[in-house]
mmCIF file of N, CA and C in Angstrom:
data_model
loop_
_atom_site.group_PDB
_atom_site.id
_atom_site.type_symbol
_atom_site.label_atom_id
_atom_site.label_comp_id
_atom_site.label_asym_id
_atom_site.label_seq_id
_atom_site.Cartn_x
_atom_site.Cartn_y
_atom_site.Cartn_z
ATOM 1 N N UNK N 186 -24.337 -45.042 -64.438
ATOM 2 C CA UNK N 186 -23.047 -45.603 -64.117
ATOM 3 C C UNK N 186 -22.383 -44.829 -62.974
ATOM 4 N N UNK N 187 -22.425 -43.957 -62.882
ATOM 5 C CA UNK N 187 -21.996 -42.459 -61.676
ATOM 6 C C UNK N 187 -22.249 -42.773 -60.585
ATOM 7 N N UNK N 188 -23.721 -43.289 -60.953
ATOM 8 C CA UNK N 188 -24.569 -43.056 -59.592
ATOM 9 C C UNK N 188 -24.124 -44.823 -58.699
ATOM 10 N N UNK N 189 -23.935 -45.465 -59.331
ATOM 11 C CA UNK N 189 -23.323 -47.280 -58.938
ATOM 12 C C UNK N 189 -22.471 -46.888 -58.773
ATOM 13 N N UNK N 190 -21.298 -45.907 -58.946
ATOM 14 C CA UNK N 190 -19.935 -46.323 -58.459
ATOM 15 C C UNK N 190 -19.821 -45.234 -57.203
ATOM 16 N N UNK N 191 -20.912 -44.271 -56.679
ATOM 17 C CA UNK N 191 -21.139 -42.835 -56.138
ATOM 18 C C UNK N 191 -21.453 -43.887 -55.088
ATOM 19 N N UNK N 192 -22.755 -44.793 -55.021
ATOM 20 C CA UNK N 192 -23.644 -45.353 -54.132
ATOM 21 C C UNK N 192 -22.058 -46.542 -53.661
ATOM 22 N N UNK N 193 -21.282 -47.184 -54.563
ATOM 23 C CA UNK N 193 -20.203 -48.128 -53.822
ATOM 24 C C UNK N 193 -19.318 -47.361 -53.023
ATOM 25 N N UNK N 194 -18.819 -46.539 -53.380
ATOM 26 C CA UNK N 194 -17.908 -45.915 -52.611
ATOM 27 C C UNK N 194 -18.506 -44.958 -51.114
ATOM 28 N N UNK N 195 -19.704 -44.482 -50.993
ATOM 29 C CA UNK N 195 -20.318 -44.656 -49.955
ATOM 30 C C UNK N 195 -20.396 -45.694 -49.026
ATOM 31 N N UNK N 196 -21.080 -46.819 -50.039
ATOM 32 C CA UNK N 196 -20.744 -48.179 -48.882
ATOM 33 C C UNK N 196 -19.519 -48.814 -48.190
ATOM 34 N N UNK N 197 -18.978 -48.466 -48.792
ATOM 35 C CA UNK N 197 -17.453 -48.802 -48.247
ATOM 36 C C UNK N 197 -16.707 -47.710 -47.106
ATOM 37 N N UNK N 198 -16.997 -46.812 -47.591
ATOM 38 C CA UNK N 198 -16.855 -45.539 -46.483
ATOM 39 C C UNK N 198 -17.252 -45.775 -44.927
ATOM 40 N N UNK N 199 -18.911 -45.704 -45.415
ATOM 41 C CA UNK N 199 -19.463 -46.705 -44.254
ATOM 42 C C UNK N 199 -19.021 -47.817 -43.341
ATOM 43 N N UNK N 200 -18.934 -49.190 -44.619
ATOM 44 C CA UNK N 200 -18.330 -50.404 -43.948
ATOM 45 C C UNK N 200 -17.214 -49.818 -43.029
ATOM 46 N N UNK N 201 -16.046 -49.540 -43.291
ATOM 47 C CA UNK N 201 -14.503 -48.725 -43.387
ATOM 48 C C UNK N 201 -14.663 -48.349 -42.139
ATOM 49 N N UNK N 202 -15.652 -47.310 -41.595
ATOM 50 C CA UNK N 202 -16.246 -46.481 -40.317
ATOM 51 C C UNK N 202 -16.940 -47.260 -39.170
ATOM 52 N N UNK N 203 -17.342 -48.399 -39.668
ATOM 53 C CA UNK N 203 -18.390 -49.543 -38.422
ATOM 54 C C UNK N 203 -17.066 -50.115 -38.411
ATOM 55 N N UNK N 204 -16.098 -50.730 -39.286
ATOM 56 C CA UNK N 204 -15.566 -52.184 -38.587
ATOM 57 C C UNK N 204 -14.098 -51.253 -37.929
ATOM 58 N N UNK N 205 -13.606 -50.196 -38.194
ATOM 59 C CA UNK N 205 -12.755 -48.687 -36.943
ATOM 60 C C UNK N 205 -13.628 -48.974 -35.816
ATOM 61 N N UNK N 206 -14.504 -48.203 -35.492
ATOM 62 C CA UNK N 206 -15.350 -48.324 -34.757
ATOM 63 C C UNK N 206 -16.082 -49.178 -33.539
ATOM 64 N N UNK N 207 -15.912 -50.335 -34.633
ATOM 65 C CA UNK N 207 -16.115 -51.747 -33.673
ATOM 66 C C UNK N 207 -14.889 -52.177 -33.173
ATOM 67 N N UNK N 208 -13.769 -51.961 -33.575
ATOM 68 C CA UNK N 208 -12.649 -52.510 -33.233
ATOM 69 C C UNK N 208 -12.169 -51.577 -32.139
ATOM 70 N N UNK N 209 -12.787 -50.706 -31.774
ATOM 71 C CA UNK N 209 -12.155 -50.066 -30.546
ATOM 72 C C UNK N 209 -11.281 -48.603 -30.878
ATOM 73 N N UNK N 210 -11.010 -48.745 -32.101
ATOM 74 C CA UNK N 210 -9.737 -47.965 -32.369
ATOM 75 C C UNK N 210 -10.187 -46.716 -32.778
ATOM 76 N N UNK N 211 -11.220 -46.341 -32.568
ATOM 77 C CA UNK N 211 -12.369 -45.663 -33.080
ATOM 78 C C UNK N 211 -11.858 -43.850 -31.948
ATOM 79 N N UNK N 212 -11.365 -44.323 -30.961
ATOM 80 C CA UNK N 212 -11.411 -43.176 -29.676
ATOM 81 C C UNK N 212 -9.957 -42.980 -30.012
ATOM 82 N N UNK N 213 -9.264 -43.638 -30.386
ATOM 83 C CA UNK N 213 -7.900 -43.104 -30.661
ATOM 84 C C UNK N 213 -7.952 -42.398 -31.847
ATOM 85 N N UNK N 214 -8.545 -43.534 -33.042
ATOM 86 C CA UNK N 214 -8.376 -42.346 -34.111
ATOM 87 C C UNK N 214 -9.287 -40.734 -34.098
ATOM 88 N N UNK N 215 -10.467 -41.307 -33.554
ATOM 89 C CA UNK N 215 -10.937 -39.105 -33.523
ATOM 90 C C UNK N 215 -10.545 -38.650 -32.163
ATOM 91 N N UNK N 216 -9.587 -39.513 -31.385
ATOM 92 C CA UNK N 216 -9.788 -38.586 -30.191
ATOM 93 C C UNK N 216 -10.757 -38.701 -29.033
ATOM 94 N N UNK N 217 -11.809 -39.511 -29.183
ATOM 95 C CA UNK N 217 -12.394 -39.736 -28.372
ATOM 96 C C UNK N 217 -12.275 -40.439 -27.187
ATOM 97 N N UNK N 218 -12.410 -39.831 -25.695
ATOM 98 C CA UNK N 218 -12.109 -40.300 -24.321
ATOM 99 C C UNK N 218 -13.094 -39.580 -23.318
ATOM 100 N N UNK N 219 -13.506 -40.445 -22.806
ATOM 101 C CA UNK N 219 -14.570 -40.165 -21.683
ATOM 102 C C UNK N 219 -14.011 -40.031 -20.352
ATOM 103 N N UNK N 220 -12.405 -40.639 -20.242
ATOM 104 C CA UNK N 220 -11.518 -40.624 -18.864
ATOM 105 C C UNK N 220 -10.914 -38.934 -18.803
ATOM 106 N N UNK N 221 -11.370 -38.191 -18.014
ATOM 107 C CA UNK N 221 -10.637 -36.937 -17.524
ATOM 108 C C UNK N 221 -8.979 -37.422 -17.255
ATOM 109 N N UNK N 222 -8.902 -38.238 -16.231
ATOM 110 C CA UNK N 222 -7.519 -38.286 -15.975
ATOM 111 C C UNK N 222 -7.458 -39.589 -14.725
ATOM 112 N N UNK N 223 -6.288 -40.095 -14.446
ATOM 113 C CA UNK N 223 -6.379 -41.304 -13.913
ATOM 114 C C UNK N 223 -4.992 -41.068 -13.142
ATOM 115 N N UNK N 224 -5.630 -41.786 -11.618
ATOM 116 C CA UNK N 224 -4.570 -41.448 -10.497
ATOM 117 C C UNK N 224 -3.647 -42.707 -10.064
ATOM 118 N N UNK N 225 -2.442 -43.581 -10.247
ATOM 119 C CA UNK N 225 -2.051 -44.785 -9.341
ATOM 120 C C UNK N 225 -1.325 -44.434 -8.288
ATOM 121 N N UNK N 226 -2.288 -44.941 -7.143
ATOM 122 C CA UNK N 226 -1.660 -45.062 -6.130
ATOM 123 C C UNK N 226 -0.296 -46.152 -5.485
ATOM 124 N N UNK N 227 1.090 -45.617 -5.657
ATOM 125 C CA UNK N 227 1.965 -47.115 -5.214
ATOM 126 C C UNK N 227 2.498 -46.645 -4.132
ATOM 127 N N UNK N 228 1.583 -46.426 -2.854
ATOM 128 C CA UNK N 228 1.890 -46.931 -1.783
ATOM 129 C C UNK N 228 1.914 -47.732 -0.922
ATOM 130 N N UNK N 229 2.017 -47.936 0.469
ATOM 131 C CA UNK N 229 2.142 -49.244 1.226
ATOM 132 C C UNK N 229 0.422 -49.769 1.179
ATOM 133 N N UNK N 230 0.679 -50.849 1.998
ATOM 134 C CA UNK N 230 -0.815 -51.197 2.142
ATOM 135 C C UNK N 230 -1.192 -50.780 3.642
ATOM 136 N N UNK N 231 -2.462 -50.280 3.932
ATOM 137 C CA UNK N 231 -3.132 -49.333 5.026
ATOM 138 C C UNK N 231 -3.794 -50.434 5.692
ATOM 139 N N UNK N 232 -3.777 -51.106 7.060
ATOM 140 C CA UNK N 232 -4.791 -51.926 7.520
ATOM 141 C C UNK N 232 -5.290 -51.171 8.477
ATOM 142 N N UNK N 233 -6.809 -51.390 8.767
ATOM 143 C CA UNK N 233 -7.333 -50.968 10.392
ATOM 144 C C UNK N 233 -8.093 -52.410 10.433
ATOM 145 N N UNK N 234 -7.781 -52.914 11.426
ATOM 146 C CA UNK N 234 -8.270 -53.957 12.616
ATOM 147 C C UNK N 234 -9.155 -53.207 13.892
ATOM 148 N N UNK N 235 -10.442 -53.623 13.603
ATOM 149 C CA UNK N 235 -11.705 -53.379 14.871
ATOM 150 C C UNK N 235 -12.159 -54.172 15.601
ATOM 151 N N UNK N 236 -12.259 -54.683 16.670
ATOM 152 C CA UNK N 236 -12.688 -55.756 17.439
ATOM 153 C C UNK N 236 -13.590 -54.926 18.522
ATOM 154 N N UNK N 237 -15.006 -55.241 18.684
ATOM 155 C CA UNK N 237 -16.038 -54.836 19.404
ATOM 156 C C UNK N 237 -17.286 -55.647 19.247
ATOM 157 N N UNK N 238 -18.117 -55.370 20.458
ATOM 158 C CA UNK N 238 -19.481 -56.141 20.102
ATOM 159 C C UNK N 238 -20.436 -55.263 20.426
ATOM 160 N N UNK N 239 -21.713 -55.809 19.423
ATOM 161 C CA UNK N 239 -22.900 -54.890 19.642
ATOM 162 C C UNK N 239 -23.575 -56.087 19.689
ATOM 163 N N UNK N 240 -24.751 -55.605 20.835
ATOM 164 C CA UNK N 240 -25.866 -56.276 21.382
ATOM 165 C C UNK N 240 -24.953 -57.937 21.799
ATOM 166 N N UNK N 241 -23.713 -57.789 22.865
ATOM 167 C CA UNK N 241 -23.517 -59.380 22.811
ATOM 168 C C UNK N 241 -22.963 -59.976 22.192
ATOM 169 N N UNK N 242 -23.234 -59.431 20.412
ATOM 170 C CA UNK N 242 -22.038 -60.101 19.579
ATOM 171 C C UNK N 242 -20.721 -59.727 19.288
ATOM 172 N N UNK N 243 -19.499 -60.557 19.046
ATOM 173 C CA UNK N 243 -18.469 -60.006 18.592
ATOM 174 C C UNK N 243 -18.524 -59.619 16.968
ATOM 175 N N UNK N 244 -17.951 -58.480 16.976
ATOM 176 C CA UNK N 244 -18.027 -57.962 15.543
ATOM 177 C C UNK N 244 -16.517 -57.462 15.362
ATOM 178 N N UNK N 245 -15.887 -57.814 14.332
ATOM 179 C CA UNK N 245 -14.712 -58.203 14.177
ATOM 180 C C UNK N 245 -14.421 -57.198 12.243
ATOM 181 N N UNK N 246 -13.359 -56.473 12.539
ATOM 182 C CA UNK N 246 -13.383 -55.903 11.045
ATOM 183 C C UNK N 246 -11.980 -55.734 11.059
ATOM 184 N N UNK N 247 -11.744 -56.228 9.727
ATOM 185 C CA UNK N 247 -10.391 -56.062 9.250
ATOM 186 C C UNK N 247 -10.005 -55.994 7.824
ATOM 187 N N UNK N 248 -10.038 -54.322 7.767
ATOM 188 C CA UNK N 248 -10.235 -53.666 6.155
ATOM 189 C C UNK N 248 -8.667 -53.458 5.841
ATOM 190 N N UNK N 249 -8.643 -53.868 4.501
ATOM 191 C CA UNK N 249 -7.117 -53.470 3.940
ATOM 192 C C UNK N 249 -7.156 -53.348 2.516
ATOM 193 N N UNK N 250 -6.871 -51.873 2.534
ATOM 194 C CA UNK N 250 -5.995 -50.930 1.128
ATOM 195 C C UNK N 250 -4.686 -51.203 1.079
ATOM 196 N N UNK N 251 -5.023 -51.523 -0.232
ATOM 197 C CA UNK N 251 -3.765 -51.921 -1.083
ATOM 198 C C UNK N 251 -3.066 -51.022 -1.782
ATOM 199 N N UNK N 252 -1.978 -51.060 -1.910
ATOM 200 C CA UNK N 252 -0.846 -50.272 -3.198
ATOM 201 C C UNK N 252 -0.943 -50.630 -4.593
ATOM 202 N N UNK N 253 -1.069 -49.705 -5.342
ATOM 203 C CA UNK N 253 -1.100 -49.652 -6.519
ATOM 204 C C UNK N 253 -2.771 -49.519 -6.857
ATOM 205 N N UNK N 254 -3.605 -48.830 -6.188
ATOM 206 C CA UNK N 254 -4.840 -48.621 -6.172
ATOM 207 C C UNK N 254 -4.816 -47.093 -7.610
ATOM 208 N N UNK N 255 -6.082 -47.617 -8.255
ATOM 209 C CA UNK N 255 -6.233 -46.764 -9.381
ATOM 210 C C UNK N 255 -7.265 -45.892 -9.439
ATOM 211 N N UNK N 256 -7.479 -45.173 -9.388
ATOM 212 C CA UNK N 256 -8.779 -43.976 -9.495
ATOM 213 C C UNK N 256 -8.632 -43.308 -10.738
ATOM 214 N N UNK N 257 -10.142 -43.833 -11.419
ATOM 215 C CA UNK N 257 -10.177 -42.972 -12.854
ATOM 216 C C UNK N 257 -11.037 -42.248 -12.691
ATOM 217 N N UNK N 258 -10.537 -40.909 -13.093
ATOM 218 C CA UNK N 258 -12.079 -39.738 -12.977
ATOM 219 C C UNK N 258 -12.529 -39.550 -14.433
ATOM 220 N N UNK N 259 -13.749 -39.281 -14.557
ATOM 221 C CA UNK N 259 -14.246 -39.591 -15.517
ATOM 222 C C UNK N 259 -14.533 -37.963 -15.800
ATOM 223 N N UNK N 260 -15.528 -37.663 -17.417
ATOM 224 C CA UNK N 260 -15.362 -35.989 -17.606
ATOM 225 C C UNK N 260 -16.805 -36.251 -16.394
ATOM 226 N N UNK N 261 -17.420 -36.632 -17.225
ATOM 227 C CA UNK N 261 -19.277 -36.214 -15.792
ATOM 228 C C UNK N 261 -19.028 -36.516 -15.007
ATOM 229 N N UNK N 262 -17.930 -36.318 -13.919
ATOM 230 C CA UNK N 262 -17.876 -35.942 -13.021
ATOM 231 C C UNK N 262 -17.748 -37.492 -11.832
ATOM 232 N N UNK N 263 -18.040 -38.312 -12.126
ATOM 233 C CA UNK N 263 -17.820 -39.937 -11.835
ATOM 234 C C UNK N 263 -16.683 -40.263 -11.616
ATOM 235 N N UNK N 264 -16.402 -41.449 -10.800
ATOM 236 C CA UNK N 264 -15.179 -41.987 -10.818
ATOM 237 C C UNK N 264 -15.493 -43.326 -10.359
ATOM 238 N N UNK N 265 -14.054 -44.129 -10.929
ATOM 239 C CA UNK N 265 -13.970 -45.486 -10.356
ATOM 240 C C UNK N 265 -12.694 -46.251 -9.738
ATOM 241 N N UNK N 266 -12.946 -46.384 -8.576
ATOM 242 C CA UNK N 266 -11.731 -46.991 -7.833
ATOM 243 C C UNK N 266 -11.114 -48.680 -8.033
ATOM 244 N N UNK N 267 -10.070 -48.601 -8.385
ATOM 245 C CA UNK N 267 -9.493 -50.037 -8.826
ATOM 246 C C UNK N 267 -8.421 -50.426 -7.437
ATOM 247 N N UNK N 268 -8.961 -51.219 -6.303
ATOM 248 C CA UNK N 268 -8.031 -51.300 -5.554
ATOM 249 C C UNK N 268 -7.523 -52.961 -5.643
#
């Protein structure tokens, strides 16, 4: 009889620990985070405009950074830019 109610309350422990877990809530409750720290950028937006040709052709560039750009650094050393 010990050992059926020893072996249920294990399972439930278990269950209890996968469906935390699966639900995400798993890094809040022990603490767990893989993000070092996270940067928002809210400044203006940066354009550079290039107009030149190679070999004959026109080659034409017009790059633009945006405000409110996000950089998450990660602990290994990684990062990812959200612009």
């Amino acid at each position: 009889m010990r050992r059926n109610v020893l072996t249920a309350l294990i399972t439930a422990a278990v269950i209890v620990a996968v469906l935390v877990l699966a639900r995400g809530s798993g890094q809040s409750l022990f603490g767990w985070s893989f993000v070092e720290s996270a940067y928002v950028d809210r400044g203006t937006y940066f354009r550079l405009k290039v107009k030149l040709a190679y070999k004959d052709e026109p080659q034409d560039f017009d790059i633009v950074v945006g405000c409110n750009a996000v950089q998450i650094n990660y602990k290994d050393g990684s990062r990812t830019s959200e612009v």
